[in-house]
CSV table of C-alpha atoms in Angstrom, one decimal:
chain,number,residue,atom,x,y,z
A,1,UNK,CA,65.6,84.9,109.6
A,2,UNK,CA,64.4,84.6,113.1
A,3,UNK,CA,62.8,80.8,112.2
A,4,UNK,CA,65.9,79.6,110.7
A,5,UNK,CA,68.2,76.8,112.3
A,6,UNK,CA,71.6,77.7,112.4
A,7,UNK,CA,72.5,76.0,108.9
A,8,UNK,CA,69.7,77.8,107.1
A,9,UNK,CA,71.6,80.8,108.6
A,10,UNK,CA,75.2,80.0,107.5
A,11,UNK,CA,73.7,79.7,104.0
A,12,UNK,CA,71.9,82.8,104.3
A,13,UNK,CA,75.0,84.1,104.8
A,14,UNK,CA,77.3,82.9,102.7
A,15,UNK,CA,74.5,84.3,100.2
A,16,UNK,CA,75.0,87.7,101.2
A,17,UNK,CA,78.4,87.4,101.3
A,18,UNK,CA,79.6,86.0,98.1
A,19,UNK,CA,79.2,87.1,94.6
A,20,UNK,CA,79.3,84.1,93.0
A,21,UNK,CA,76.8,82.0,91.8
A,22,UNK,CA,75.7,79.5,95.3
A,23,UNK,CA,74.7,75.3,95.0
A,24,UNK,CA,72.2,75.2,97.6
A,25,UNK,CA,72.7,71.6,98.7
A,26,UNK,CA,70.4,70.4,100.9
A,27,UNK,CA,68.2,67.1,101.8
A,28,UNK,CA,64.8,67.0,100.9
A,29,UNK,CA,62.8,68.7,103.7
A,30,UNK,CA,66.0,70.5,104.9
A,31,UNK,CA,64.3,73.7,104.5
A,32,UNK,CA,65.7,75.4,101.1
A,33,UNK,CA,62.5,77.4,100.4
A,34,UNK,CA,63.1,79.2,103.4
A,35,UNK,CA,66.5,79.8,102.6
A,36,UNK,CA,64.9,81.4,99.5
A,37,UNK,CA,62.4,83.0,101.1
A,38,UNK,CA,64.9,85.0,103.7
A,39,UNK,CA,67.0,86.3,100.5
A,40,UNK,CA,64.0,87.4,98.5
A,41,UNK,CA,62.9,89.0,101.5
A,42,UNK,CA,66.0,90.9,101.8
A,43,UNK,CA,65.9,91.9,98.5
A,44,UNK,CA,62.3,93.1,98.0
A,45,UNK,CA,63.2,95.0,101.3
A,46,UNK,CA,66.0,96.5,99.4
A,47,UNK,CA,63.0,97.7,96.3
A,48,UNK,CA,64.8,95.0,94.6
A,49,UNK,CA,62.7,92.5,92.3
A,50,UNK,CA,63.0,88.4,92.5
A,51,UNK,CA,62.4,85.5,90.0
A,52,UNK,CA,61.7,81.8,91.7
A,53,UNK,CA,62.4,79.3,88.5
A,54,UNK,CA,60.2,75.9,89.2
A,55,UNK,CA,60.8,73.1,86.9
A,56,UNK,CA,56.9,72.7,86.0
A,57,UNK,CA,54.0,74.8,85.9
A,58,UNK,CA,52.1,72.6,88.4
A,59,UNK,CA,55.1,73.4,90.5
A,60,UNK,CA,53.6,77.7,90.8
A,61,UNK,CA,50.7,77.6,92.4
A,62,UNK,CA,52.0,75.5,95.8
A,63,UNK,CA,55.5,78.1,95.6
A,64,UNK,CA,52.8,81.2,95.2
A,65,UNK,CA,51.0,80.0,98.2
A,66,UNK,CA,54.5,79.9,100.0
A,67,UNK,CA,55.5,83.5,99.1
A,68,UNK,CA,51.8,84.7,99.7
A,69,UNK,CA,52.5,85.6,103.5
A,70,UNK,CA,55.5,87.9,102.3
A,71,UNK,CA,54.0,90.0,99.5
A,72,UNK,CA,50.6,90.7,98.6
A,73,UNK,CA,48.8,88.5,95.7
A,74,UNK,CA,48.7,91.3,93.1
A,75,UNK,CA,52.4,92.2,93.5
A,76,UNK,CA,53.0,88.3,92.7
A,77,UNK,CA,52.9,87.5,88.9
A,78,UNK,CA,52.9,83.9,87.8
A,79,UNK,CA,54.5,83.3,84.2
A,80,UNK,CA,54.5,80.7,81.5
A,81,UNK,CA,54.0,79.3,78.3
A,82,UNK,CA,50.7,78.6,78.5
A,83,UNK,CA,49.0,82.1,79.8
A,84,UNK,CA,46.9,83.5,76.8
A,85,UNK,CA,47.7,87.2,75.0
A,86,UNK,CA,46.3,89.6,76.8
A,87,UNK,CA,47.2,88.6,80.5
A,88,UNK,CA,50.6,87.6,79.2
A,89,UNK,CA,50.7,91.2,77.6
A,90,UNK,CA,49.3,93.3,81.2
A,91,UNK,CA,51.4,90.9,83.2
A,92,UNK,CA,54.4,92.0,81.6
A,93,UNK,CA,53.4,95.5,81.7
A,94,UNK,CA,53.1,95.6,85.3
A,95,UNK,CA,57.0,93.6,85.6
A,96,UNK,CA,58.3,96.1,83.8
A,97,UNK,CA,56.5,98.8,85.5
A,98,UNK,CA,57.8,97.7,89.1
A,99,UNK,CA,54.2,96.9,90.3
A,100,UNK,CA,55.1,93.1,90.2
A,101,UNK,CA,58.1,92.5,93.1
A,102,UNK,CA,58.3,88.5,92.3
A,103,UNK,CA,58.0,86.9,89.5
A,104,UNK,CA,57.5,82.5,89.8
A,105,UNK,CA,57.2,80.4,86.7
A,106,UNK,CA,59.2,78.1,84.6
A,107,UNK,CA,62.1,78.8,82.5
A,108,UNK,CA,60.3,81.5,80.0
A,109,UNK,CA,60.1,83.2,83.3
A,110,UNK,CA,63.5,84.1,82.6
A,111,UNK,CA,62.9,87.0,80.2
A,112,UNK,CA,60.6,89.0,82.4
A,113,UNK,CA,61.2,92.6,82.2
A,114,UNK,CA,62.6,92.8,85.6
A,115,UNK,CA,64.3,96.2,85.2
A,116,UNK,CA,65.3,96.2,88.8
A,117,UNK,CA,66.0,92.8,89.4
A,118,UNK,CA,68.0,91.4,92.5
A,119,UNK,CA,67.8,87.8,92.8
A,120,UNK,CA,67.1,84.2,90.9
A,121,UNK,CA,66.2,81.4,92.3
A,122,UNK,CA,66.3,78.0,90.5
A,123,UNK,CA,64.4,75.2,92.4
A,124,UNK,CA,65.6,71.6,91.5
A,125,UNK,CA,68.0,72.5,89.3
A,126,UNK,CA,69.4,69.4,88.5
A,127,UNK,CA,65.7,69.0,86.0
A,128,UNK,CA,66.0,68.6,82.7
A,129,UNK,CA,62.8,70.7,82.2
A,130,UNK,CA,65.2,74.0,82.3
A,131,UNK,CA,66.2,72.7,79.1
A,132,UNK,CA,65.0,74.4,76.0
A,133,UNK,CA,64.5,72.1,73.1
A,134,UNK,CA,62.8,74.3,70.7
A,135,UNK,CA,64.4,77.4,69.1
A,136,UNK,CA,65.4,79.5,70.4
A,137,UNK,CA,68.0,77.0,72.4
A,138,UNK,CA,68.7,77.6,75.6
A,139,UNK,CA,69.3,76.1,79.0
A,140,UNK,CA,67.8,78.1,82.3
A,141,UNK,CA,70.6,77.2,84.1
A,142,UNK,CA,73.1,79.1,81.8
A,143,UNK,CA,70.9,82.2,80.8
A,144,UNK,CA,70.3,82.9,84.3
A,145,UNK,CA,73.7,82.8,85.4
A,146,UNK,CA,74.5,85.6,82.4
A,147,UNK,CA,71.6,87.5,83.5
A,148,UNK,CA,72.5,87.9,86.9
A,149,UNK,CA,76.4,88.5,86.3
A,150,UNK,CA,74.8,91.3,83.9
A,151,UNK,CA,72.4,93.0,86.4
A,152,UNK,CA,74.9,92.0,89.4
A,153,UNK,CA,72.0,89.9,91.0
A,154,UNK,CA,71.9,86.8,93.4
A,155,UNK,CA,72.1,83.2,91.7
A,156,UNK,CA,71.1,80.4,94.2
A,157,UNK,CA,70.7,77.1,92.5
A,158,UNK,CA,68.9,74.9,94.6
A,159,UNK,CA,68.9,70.7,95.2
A,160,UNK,CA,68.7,67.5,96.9
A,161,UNK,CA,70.7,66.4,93.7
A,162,UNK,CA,72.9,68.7,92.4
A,163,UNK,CA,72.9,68.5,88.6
A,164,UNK,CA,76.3,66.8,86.8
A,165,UNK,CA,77.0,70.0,85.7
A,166,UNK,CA,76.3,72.4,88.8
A,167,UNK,CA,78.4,69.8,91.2
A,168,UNK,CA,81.6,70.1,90.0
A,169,UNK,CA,81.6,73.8,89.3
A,170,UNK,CA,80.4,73.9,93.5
A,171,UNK,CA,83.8,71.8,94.2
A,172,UNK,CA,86.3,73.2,92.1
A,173,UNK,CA,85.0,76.8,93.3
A,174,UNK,CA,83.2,78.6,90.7
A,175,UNK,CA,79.8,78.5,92.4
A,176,UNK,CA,79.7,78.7,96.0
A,177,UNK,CA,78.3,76.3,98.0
A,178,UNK,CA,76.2,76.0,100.7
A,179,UNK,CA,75.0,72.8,102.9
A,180,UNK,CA,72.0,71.7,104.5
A,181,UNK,CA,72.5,68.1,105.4
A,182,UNK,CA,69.2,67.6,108.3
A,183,UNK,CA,65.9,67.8,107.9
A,184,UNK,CA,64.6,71.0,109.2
A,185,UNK,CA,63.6,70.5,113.0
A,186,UNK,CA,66.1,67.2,113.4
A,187,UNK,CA,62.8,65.4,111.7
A,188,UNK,CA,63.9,62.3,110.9
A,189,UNK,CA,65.1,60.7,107.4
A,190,UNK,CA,62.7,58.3,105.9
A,191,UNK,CA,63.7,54.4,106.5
A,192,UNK,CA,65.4,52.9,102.8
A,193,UNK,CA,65.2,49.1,102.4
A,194,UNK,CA,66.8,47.4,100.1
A,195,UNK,CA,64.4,44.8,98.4
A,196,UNK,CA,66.0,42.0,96.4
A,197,UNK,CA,64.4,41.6,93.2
């Protein structure tokens, strides 16, 4: 955590302290990955294993690249929908093996056979890609929550637009929430106009 401003670390914080589910608020560019990255850390440190849920599967490969510096490549597996048989089938041998400490992908990633899982996090939450149309029905957002009261992980939820349903469970109490209202490094906001049609 030593590269963290001091609102990355109050999140980090309030992370480690609470046990509820946490609304990781923050503006785009505020620095949320590394929020992530400094509680998976922790938790891989503690032989603990992580899920990162991305809303699309062109979304892995730049959050891999991100988590490469913390974990070596083959202890990284990449899961969804449209891997073929066999490297679905060995992939999931080596998650439920404990070979594989981080697990990215999009909501199927879910049912990984993390038997020594420690943290989820769920990037852009507010996307309706976590959705499940097809059966069986399911919404990311809900089955992780369940998963992690189950296996007493870490929940962090993560946006720069809280979904309609994740914001008011943040104010009322029943996530935890965390704020990250700069850019990180004071950059600066981009200008808005308002252009009359």
């Amino acid at each position: 955590t030593a590269d963290l401003d001091d609102a990355q670390k109050a999140s980090v914080t309030l992370i480690h302290k609470t046990d509820k589910p946490l609304l990781l608020f923050g503006v785009t560019g505020s620095g949320k990955t590394e929020v992530y990255a400094a509680c998976i850390e922790e938790a891989l440190k503690n032989g603990k294993q992580a899920i990162v849920l991305v809303p699309e599967i062109l979304l892995t490969e730049h959050t891999v690249d991100r988590f490469r510096t913390m974990l070596p490549t083959n202890q990284i597996a990449v899961v969804h929908s449209k891997l073929g048989i066999a490297e679905r089938k060995r992939m999931w041998k080596d998650i439920h093996d404990g070979k594989i400490g981080l697990v990215i992908g999009s909501r199927s990633a879910l049912f990984s056979p993390c038997k020594n899982l420690g943290i989820i996090v769920m990037d852009e939450e507010h996307e309706w890609t976590y959705k499940n149309e097809q059966t069986p029905r399911y919404h990311a957002r809900e089955t992780a929550e369940e998963l992690c009261k189950q296996s007493g992980s870490t929940f962090i939820l993560g946006s720069a637009t809280p979904s309609i349903e994740s914001w008011p469970r943040a104010k009322i109490g029943t996530y935890a929430l965390s704020n990250l209202p700069k850019r990180y490094a004071d950059r600066p906001m981009p200008s808005v106009r308002i252009i009359d049609l």
